[in-house]
mmCIF file of C-alpha atoms in Angstrom:
data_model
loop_
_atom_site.group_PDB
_atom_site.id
_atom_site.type_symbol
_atom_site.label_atom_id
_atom_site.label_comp_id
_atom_site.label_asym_id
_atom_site.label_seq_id
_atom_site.Cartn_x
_atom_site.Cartn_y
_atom_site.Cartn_z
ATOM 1 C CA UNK B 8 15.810 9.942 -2.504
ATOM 2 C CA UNK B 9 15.793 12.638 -5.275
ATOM 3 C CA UNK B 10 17.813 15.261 -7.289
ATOM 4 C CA UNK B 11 18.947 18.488 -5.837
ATOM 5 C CA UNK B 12 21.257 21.055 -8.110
ATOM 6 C CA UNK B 13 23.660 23.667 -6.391
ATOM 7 C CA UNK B 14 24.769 26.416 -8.385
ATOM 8 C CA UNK B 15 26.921 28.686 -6.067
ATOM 9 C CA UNK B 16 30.646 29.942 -6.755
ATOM 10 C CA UNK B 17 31.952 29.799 -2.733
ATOM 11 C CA UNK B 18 33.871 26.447 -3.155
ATOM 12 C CA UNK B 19 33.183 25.965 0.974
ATOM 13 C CA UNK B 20 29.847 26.494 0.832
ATOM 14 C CA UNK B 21 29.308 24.209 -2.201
ATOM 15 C CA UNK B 22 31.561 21.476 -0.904
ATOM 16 C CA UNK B 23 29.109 22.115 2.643
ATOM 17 C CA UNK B 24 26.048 21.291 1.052
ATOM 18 C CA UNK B 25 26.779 18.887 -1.319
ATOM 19 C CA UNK B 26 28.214 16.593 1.909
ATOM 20 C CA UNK B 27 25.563 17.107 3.826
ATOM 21 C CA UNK B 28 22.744 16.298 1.388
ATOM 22 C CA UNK B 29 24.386 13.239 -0.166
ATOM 23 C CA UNK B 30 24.868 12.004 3.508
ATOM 24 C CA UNK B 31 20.860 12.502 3.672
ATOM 25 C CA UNK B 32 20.888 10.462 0.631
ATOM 26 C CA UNK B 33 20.186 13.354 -1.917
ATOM 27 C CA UNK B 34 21.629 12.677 -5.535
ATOM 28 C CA UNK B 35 23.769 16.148 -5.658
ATOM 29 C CA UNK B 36 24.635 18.184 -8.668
ATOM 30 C CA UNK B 37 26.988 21.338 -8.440
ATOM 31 C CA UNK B 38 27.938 23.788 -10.354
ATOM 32 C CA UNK B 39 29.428 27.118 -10.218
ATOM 33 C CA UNK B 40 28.018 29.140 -12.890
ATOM 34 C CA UNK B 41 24.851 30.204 -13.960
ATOM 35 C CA UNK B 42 25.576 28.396 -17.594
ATOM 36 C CA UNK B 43 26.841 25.278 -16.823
ATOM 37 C CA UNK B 44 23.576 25.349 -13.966
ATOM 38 C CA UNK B 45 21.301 25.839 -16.618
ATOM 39 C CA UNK B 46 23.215 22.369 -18.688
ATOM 40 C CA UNK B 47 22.640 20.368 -15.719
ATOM 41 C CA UNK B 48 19.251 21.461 -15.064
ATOM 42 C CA UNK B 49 18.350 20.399 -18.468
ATOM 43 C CA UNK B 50 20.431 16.836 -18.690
ATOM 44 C CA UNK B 51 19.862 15.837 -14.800
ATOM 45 C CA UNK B 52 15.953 16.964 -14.390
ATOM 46 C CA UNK B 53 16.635 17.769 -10.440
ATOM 47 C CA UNK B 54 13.120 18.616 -7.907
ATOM 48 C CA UNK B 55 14.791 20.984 -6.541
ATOM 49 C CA UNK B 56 17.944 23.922 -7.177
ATOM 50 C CA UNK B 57 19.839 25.266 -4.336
ATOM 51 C CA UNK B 58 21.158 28.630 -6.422
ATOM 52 C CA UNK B 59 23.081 31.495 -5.016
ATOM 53 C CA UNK B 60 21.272 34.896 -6.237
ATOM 54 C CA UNK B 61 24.985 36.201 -6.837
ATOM 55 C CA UNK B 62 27.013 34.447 -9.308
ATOM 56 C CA UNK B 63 29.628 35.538 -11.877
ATOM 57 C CA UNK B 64 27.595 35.433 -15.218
ATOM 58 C CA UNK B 65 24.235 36.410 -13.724
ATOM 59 C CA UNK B 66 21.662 36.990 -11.765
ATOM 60 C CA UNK B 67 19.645 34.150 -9.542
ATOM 61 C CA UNK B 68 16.769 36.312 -9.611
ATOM 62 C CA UNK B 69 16.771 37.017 -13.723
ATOM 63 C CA UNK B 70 17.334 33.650 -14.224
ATOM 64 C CA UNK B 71 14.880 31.600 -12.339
ATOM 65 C CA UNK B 72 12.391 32.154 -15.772
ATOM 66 C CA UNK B 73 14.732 30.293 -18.013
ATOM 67 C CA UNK B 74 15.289 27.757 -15.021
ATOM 68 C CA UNK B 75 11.731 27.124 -15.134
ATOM 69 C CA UNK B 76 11.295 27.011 -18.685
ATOM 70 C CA UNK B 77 13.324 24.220 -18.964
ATOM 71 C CA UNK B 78 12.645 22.408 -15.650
ATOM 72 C CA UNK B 79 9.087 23.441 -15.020
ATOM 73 C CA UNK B 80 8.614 21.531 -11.902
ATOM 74 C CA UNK B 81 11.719 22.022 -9.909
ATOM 75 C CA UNK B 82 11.424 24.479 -6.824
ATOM 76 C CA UNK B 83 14.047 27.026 -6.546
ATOM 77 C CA UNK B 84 15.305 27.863 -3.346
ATOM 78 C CA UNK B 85 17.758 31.264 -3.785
ATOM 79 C CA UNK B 86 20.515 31.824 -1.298
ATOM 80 C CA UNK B 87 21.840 35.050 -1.010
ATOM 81 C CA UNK B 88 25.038 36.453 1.259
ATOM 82 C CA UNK B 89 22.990 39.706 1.516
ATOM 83 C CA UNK B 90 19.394 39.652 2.112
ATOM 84 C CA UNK B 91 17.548 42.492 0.725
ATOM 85 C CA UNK B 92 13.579 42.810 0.810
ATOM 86 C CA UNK B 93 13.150 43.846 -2.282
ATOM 87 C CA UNK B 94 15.200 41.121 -3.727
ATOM 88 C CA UNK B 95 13.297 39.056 -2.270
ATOM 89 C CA UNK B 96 9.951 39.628 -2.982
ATOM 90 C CA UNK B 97 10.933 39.782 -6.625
ATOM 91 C CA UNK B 98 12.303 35.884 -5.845
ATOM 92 C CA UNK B 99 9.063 34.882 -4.716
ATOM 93 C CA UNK B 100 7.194 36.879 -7.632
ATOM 94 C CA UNK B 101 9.427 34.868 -10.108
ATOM 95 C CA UNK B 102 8.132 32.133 -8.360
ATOM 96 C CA UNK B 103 10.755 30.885 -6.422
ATOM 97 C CA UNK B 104 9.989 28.682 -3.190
ATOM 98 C CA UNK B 105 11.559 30.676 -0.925
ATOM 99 C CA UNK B 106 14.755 33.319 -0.472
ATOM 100 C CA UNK B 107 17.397 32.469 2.281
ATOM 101 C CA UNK B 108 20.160 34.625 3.452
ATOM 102 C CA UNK B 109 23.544 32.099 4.351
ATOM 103 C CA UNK B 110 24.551 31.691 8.487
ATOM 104 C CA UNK B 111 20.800 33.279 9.003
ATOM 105 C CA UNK B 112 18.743 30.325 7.396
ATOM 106 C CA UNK B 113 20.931 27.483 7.513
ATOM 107 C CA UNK B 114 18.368 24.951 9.369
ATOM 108 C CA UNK B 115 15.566 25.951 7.123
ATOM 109 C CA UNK B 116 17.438 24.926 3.748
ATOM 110 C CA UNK B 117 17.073 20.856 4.764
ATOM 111 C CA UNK B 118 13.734 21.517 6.274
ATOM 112 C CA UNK B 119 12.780 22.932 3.469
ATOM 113 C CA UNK B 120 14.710 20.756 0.594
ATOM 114 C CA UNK B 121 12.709 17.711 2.511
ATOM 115 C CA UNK B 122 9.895 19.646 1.979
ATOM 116 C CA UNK B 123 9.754 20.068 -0.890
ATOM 117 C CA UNK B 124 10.937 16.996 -2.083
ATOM 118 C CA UNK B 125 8.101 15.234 -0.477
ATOM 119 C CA UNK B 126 5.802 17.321 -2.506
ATOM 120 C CA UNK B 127 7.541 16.506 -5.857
ATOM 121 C CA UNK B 128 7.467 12.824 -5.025
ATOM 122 C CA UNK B 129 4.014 13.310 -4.122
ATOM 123 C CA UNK B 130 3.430 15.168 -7.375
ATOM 124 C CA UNK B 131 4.834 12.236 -9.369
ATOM 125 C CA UNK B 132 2.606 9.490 -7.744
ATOM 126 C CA UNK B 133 -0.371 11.699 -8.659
ATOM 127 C CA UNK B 134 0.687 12.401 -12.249
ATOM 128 C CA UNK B 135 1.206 8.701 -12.737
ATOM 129 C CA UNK B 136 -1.859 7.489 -10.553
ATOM 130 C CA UNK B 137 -3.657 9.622 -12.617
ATOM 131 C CA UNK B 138 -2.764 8.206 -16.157
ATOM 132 C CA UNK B 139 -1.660 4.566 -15.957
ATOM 133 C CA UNK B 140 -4.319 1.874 -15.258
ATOM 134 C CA UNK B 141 -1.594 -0.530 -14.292
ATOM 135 C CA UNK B 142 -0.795 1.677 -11.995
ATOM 136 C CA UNK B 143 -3.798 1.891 -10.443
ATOM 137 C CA UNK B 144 -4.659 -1.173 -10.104
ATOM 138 C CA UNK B 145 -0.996 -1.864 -8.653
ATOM 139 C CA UNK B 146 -2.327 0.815 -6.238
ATOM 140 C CA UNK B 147 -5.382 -1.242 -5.481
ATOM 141 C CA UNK B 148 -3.252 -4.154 -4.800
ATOM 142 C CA UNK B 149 -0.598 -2.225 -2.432
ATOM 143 C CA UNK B 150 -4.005 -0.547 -0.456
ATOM 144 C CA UNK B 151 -4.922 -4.145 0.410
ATOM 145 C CA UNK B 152 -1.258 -5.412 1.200
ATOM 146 C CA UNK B 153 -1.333 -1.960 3.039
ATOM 147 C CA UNK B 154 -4.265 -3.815 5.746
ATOM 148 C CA UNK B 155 -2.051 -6.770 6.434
ATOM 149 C CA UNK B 156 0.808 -7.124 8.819
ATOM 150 C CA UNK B 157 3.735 -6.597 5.602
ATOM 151 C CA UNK B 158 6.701 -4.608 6.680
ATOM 152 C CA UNK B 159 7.566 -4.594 2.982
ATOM 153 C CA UNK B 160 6.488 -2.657 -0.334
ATOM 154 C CA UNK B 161 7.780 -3.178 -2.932
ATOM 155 C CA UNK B 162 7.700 -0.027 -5.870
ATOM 156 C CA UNK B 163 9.487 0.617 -8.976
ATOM 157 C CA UNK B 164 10.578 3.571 -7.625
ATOM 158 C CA UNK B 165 13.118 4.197 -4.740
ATOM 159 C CA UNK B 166 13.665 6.865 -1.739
ATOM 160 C CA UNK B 167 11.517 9.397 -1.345
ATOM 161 C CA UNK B 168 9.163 8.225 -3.892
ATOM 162 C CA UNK B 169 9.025 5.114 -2.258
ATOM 163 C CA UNK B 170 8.101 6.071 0.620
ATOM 164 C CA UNK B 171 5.505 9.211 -0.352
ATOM 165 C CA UNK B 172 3.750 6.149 -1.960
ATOM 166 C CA UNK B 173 3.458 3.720 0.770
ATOM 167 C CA UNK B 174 2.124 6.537 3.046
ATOM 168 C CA UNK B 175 -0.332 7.515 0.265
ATOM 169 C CA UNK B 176 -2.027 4.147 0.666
ATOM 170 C CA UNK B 177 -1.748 3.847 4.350
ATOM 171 C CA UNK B 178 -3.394 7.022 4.711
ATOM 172 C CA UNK B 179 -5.976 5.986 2.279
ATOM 173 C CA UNK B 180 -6.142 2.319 3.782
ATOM 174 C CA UNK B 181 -7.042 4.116 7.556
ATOM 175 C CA UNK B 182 -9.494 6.388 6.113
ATOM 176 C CA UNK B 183 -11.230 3.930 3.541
ATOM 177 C CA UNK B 184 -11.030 1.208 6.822
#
């Protein structure tokens, strides 16, 4: 489906997440420090980062510059123990997708990693649409297997991608038909 990062140091709470979102089919990194977060981000290329605002060498607030700098487009989602206001409104400043406070926001983090996942894959497809002419005519080709009966597409990619691309053209096929 895609790449999701977790940098938090509570060894439950890391273990938690990285179940659940590799049973929702989620290629998981974790970490546990904000330097060995920033190694993955740069050798794993994730959509989106799951970071605690807390951590032993630093700040998830101070740090979601350099995250960006070398990941521009994956969406940070902070999680913090102990919500402050302030905190986060400097989150979402830094341009981070969104601040959650742990046992308050649980059932918003997969909403929300879905979401934003979909709009990464969604991302990609345009990017590539955009500059490949084999693409688009591979496009072309899935928009008119898109009007027939097919129960199959067939992409290079897989998961999410996959999918955000065969919705693409049906969406396209209904209002072009």
């Amino acid at each position: 489906m895609g790449k999701i990062l977790i940098i938090d140091d509570e060894k439950q709470m890391l273990a938690l997440l990285s179940r659940i979102l590799e049973l929702e089919g989620y290629e998981v990194y974790r970490t546990a420090t904000c330097k060995a977060g920033l190694r993955q981000l740069q050798v794993n290329t994730p959509e989106v980062v799951l970071r605690d605002v807390c951590l032993p060498d630093g700040n998830g607030i101070e740090l979601i510059d350099r995250m960006k700098n070398i990941s521009p487009s994956a969406e940070i989602i902070l999680l913090t123990a102990h919500g402050k206001i302030e905190d986060s409104v400097s989150a979402i400043k830094s341009s981070a997708v969104d601040y959650l406070v742990k046992g308050d926001d649980n059932n918003r983090i997969f909403s929300l990693i879905a979401k934003e996942m979909e709009k990464a894959s969604e991302a990609f497809i345009v990017k590539i649409i955009g500059k490949s002419p084999a693409i688009l005519e591979a496009v072309s080709l899935a928009q008119k297997v898109a009007k027939t009966d097919a129960s199959v597409l067939q992409t290079g990619e897989t998961g999410t991608r996959k999918y955000v691309f065969a919705r693409l053209i049906h969406n396209d096929s209904q209002r072009s038909g």
